[in-house]
Coordinates of C-alpha atoms in Angstrom, one line a residue:
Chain D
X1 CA -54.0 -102.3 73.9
X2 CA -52.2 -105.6 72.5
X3 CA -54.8 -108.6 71.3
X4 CA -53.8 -111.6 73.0
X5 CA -54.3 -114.5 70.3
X6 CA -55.3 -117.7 72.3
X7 CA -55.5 -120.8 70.4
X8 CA -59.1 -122.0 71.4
X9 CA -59.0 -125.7 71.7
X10 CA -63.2 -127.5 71.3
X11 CA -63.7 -130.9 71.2
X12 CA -59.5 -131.2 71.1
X13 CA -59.5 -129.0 67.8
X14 CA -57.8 -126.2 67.9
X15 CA -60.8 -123.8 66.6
X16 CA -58.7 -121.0 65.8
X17 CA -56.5 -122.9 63.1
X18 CA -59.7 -124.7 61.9
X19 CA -61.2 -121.0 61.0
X20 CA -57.8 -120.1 59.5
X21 CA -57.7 -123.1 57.4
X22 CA -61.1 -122.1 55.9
X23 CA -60.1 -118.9 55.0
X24 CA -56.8 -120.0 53.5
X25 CA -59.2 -121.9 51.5
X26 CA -61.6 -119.6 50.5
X27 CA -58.7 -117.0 49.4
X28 CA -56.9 -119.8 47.1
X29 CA -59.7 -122.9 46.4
X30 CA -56.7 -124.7 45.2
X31 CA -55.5 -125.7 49.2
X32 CA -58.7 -128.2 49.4
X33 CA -57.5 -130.3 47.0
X34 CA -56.4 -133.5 48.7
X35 CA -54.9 -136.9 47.2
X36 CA -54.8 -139.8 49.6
X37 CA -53.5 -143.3 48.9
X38 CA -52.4 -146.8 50.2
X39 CA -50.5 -149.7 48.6
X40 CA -51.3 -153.1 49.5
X41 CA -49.3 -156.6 49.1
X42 CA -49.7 -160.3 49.2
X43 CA -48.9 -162.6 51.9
X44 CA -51.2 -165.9 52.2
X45 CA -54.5 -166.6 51.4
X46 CA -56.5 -164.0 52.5
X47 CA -53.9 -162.1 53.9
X48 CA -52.9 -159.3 52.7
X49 CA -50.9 -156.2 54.1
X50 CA -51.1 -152.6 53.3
X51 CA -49.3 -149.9 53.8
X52 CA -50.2 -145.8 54.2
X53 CA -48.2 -143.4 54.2
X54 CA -48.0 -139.8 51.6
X55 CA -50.5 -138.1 50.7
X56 CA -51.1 -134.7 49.2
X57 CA -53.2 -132.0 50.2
X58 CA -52.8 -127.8 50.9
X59 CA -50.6 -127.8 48.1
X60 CA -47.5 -129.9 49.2
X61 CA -47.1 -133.9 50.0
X62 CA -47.4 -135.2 53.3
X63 CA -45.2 -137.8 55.5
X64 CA -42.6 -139.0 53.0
X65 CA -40.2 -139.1 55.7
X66 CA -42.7 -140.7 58.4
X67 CA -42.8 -144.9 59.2
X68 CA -46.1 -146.3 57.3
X69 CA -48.9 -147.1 58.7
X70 CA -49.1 -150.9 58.1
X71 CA -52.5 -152.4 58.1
X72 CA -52.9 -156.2 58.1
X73 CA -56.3 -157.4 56.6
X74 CA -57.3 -161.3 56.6
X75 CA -60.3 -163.3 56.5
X76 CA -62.0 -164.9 59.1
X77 CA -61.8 -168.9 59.8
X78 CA -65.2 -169.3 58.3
X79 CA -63.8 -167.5 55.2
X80 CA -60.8 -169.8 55.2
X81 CA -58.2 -168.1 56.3
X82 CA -56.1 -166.8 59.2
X83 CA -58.2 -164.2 61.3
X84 CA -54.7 -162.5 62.0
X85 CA -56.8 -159.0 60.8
X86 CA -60.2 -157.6 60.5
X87 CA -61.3 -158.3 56.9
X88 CA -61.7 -155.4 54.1
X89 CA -65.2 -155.2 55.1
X90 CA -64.6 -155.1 58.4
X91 CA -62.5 -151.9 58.0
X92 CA -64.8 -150.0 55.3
X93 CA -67.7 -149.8 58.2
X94 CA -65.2 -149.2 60.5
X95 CA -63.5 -146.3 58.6
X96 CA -67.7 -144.9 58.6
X97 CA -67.6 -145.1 62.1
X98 CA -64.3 -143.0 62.5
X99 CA -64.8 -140.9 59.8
X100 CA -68.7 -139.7 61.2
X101 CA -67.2 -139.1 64.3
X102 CA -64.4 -136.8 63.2
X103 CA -66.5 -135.0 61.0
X104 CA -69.1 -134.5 63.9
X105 CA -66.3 -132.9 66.6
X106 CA -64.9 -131.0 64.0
X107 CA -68.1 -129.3 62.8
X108 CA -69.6 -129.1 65.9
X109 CA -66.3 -127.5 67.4
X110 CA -66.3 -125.0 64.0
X111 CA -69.6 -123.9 65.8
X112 CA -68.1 -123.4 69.2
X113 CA -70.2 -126.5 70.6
X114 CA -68.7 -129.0 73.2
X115 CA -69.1 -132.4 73.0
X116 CA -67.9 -134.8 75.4
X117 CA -67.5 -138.0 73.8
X118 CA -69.1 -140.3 70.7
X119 CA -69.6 -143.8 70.9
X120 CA -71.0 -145.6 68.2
X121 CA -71.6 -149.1 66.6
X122 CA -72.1 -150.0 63.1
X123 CA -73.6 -153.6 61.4
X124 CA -73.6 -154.6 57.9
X125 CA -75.3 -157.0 55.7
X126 CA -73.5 -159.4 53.2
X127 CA -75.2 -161.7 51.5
X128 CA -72.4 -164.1 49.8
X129 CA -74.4 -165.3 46.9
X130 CA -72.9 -162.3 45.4
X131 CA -69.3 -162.3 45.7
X132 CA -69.6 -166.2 45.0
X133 CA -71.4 -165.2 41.4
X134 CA -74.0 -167.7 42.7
X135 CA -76.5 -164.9 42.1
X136 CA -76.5 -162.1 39.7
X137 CA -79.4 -160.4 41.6
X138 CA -77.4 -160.1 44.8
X139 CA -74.7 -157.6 45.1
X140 CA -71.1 -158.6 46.3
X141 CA -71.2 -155.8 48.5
X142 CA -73.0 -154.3 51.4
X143 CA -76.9 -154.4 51.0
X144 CA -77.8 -152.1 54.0
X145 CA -75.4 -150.7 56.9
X146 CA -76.7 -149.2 60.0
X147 CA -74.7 -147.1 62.8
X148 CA -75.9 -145.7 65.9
X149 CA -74.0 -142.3 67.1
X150 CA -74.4 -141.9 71.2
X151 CA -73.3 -138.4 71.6
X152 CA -72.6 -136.7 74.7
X153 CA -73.1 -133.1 74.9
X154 CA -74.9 -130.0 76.4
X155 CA -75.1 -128.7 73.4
X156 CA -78.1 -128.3 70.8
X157 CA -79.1 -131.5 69.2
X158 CA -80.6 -129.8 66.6
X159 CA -77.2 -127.9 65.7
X160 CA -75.3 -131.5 65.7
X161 CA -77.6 -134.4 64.5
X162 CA -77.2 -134.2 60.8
X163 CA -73.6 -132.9 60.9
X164 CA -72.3 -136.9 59.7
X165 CA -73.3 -136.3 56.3
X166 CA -70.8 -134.3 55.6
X167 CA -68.5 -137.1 56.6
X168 CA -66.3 -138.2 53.3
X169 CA -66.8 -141.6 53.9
X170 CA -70.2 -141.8 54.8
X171 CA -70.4 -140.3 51.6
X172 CA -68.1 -142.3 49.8
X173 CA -70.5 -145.3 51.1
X174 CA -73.8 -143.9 50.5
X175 CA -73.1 -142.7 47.1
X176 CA -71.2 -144.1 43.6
X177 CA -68.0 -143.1 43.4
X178 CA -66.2 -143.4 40.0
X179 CA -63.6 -145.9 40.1
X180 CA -60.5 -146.9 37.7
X181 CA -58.7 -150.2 37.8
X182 CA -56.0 -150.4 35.6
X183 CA -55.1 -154.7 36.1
X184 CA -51.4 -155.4 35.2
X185 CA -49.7 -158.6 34.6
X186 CA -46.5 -160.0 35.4
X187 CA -44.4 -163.5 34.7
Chain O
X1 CA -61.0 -199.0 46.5
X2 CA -60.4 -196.2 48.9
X3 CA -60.6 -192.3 47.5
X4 CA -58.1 -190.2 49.3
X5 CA -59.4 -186.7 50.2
X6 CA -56.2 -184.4 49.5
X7 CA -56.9 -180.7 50.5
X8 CA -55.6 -179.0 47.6
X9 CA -54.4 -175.5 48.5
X10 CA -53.9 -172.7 45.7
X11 CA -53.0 -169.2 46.3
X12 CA -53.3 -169.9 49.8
X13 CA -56.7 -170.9 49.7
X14 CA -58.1 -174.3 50.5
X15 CA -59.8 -175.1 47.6
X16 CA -61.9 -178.4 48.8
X17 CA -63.2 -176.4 51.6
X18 CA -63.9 -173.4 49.7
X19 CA -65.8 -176.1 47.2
X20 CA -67.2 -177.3 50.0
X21 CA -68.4 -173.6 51.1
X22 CA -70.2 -173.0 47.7
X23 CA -72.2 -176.6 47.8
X24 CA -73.4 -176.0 51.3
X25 CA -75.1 -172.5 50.4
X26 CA -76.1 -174.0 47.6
X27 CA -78.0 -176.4 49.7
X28 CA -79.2 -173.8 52.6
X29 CA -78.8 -170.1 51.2
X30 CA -79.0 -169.2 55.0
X31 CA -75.4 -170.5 55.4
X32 CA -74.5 -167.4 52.7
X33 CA -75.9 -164.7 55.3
X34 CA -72.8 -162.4 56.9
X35 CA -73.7 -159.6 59.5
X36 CA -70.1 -157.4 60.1
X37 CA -69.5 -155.2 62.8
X38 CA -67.5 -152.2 64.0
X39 CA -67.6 -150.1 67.3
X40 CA -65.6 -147.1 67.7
X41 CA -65.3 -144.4 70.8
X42 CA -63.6 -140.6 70.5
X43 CA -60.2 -140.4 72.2
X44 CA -59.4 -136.6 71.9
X45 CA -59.7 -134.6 69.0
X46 CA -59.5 -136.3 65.5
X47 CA -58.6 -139.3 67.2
X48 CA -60.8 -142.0 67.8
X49 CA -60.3 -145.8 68.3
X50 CA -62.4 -148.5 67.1
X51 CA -62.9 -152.7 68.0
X52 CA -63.5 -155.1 65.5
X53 CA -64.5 -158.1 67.4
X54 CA -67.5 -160.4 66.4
X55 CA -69.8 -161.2 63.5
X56 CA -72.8 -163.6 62.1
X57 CA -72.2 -165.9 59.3
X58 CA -73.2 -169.3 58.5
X59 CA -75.7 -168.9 61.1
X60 CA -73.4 -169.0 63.6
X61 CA -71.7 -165.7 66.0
X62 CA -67.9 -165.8 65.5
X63 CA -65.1 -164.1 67.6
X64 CA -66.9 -163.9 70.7
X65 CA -63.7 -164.8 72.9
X66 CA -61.6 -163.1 71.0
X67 CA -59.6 -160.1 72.1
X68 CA -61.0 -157.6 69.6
X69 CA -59.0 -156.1 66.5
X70 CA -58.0 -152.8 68.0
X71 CA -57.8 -150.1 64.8
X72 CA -56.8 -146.0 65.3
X73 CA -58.2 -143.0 63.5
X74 CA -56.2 -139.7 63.2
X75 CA -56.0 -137.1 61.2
X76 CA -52.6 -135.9 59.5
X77 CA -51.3 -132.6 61.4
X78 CA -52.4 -130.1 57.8
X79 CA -56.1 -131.5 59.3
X80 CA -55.3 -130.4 63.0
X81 CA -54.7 -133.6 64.5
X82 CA -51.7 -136.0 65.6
X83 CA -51.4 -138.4 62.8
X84 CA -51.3 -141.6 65.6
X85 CA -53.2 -143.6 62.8
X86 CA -54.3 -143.5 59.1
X87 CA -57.4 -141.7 58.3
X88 CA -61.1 -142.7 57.7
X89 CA -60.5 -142.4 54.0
X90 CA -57.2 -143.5 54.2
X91 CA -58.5 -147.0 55.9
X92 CA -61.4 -146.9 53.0
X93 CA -59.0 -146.9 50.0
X94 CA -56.9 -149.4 51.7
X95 CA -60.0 -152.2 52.5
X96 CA -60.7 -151.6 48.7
X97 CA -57.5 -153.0 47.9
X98 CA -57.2 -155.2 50.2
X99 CA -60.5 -156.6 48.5
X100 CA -59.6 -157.1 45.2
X101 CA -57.0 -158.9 46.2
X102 CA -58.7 -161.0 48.5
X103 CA -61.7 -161.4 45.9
X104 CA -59.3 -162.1 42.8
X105 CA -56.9 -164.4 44.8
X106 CA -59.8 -166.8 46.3
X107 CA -62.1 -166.3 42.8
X108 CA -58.7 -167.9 41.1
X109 CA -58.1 -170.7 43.1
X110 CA -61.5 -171.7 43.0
X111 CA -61.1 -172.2 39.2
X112 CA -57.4 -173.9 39.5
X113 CA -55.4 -170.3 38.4
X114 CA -52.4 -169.7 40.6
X115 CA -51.7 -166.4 41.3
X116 CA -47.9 -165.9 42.6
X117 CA -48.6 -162.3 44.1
X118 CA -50.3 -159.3 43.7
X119 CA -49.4 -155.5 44.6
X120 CA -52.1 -152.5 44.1
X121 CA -51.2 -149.0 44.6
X122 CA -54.6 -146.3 45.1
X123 CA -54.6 -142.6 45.4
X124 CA -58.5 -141.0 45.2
X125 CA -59.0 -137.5 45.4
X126 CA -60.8 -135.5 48.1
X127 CA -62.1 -131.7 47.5
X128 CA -62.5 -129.8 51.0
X129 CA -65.0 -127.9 50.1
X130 CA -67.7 -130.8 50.6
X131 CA -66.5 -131.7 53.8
X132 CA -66.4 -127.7 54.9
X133 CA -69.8 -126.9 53.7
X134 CA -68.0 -124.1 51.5
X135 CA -69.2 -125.5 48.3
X136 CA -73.1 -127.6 48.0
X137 CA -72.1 -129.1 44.4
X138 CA -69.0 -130.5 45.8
X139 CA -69.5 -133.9 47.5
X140 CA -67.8 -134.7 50.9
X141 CA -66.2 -137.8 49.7
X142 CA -64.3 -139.0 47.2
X143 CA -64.6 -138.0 43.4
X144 CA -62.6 -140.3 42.2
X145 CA -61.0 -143.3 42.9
X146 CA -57.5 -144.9 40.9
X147 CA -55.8 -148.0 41.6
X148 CA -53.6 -150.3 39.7
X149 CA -53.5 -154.3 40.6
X150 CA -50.0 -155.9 39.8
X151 CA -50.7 -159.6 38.8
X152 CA -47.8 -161.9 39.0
X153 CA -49.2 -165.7 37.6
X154 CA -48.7 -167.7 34.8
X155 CA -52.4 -168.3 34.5
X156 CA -54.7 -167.1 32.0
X157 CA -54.9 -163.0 32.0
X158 CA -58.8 -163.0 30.7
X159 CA -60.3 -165.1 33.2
X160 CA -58.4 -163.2 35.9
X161 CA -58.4 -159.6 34.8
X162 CA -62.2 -158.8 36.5
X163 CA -62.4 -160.6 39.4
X164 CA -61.4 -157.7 41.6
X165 CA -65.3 -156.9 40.2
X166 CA -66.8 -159.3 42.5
X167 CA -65.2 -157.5 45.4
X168 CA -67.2 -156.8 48.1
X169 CA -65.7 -153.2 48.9
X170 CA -65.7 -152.6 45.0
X171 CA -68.9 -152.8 45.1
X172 CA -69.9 -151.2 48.2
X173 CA -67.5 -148.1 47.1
X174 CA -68.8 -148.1 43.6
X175 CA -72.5 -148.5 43.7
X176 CA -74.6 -146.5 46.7
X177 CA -75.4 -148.5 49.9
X178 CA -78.5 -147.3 52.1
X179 CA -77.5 -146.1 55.2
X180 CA -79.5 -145.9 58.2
X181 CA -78.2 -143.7 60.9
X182 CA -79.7 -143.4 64.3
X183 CA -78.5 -140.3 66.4
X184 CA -78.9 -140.3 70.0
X185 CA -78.2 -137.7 72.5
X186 CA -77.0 -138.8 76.1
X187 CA -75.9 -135.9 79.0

């Protein structure tokens, strides 16, 4: 009697592949290993212009042959300058959002449960005495972000609430990361 | 004898207004409050889209008849998905340098520094086993985060060298932000 393999899509992952890709990993711990990067340029102001594109991850590099993804960012008038893009800021909580709700299809689809859809909103608070030095007790950065997650499912709530903390960048947010600037200058 | 008001724009920035900025919030601290924003839905699989649209500062809503930035999430196909947009953690690494450069571009003009341009390359390293639940000591996000700022000025290398530590997104990636998260389930 032949086994047919089906590929066993949940939540548009394809589960089977998802419980292959764990295994791969399990058998050689060096596939998880990802490296993901940007590059980012000057245009006016508050204008700036990135651009993503390679990364590295399962062992071998990713898209070199692929168009970038090019990313505008800009400040709003208020902030003096162009509004041609949402601000840095802007895309961090945005990038919260996405990354939550990736995290929750794909676990919950690892368990075999269907969701229908995730809507969600985020708000963050800046407080600019910071980033203008006017206040060493402020931080330039967020002081508190909150996000609502409107799941729709028929599945166990109890099996899917928590599931965003295993998000990377809710993560990356809610806890120090180690960062390295290495500042170069040019004539 | 009549002064004349010149608006004196460095790096792209309008200095007298961004004077201007400072002494106000100096005067009402309230002016220095920002509330940012993101919304995102799931399109199908590890795709889902977000709006960028309005925000509080200065006591005032902004963008409110604006058609919304529209921004993509994907995942790369090695992560099961079809790659339509960067990733959550790619769009992370990017707002940090878009940032810096933001940060150190404004931060100069306000003390007279020109800055000609700058280029910033990241990369940040992501271990799937935090994500996968395969491995509790291994966070979700990232452990470690590299980039390089390119400075092309004439100006003065020490005052310039840690503005990018004022960054907003510096900050918020570098120091832990609390995170409320409301879950709610919907049929």
């Amino acid at each position: 009697m032949k086994t047919i393999q089906q590929s066993k899509v949940i939540n548009g992952v394809d589960t089977m592949a998802l419980n292959q890709t764990v295994a791969a990993i399990k058998t050689d711990p060096e596939l998880a290993q990802f490296k993901f990067r940007a590059k980012n340029r000057t245009i006016h102001g508050g204008h700036n212009q990135s651009e993503v594109k390679e990364f590295y991850g399962a062992k071998q590099e990713h898209r070199a042959d692929k168009e970038p993804f090019v990313l505008d960012n800009d400040e709003p008038h208020v902030l003096l300058s162009g509004d041609v893009g949402p601000n840095p800021v802007e895309y961090a909580i945005q990038a919260l959002l996405g990354c939550m709700t990736t995290t929750t299809m794909y676990k919950a689809a690892a368990q075999g449960i269907e969701i229908e859809s995730i809507r969600s909103e985020v708000e963050g608070d800046i407080d600019l005495h910071g980033l203008l030095g006017l206040d060493p007790d402020v931080r330039p950065g967020y002081q508190e972000i909150r996000a609502t997650l409107r799941i729709k499912t028929k599945g166990p709530a109890d099996k899917i609430r928590n599931l965003y903390r295993f998000s990377p960048v809710y993560d990356t947010l809610s806890r120090p990361v180690p960062i390295k600037i290495d500042v170069q200058f040019e004539d």
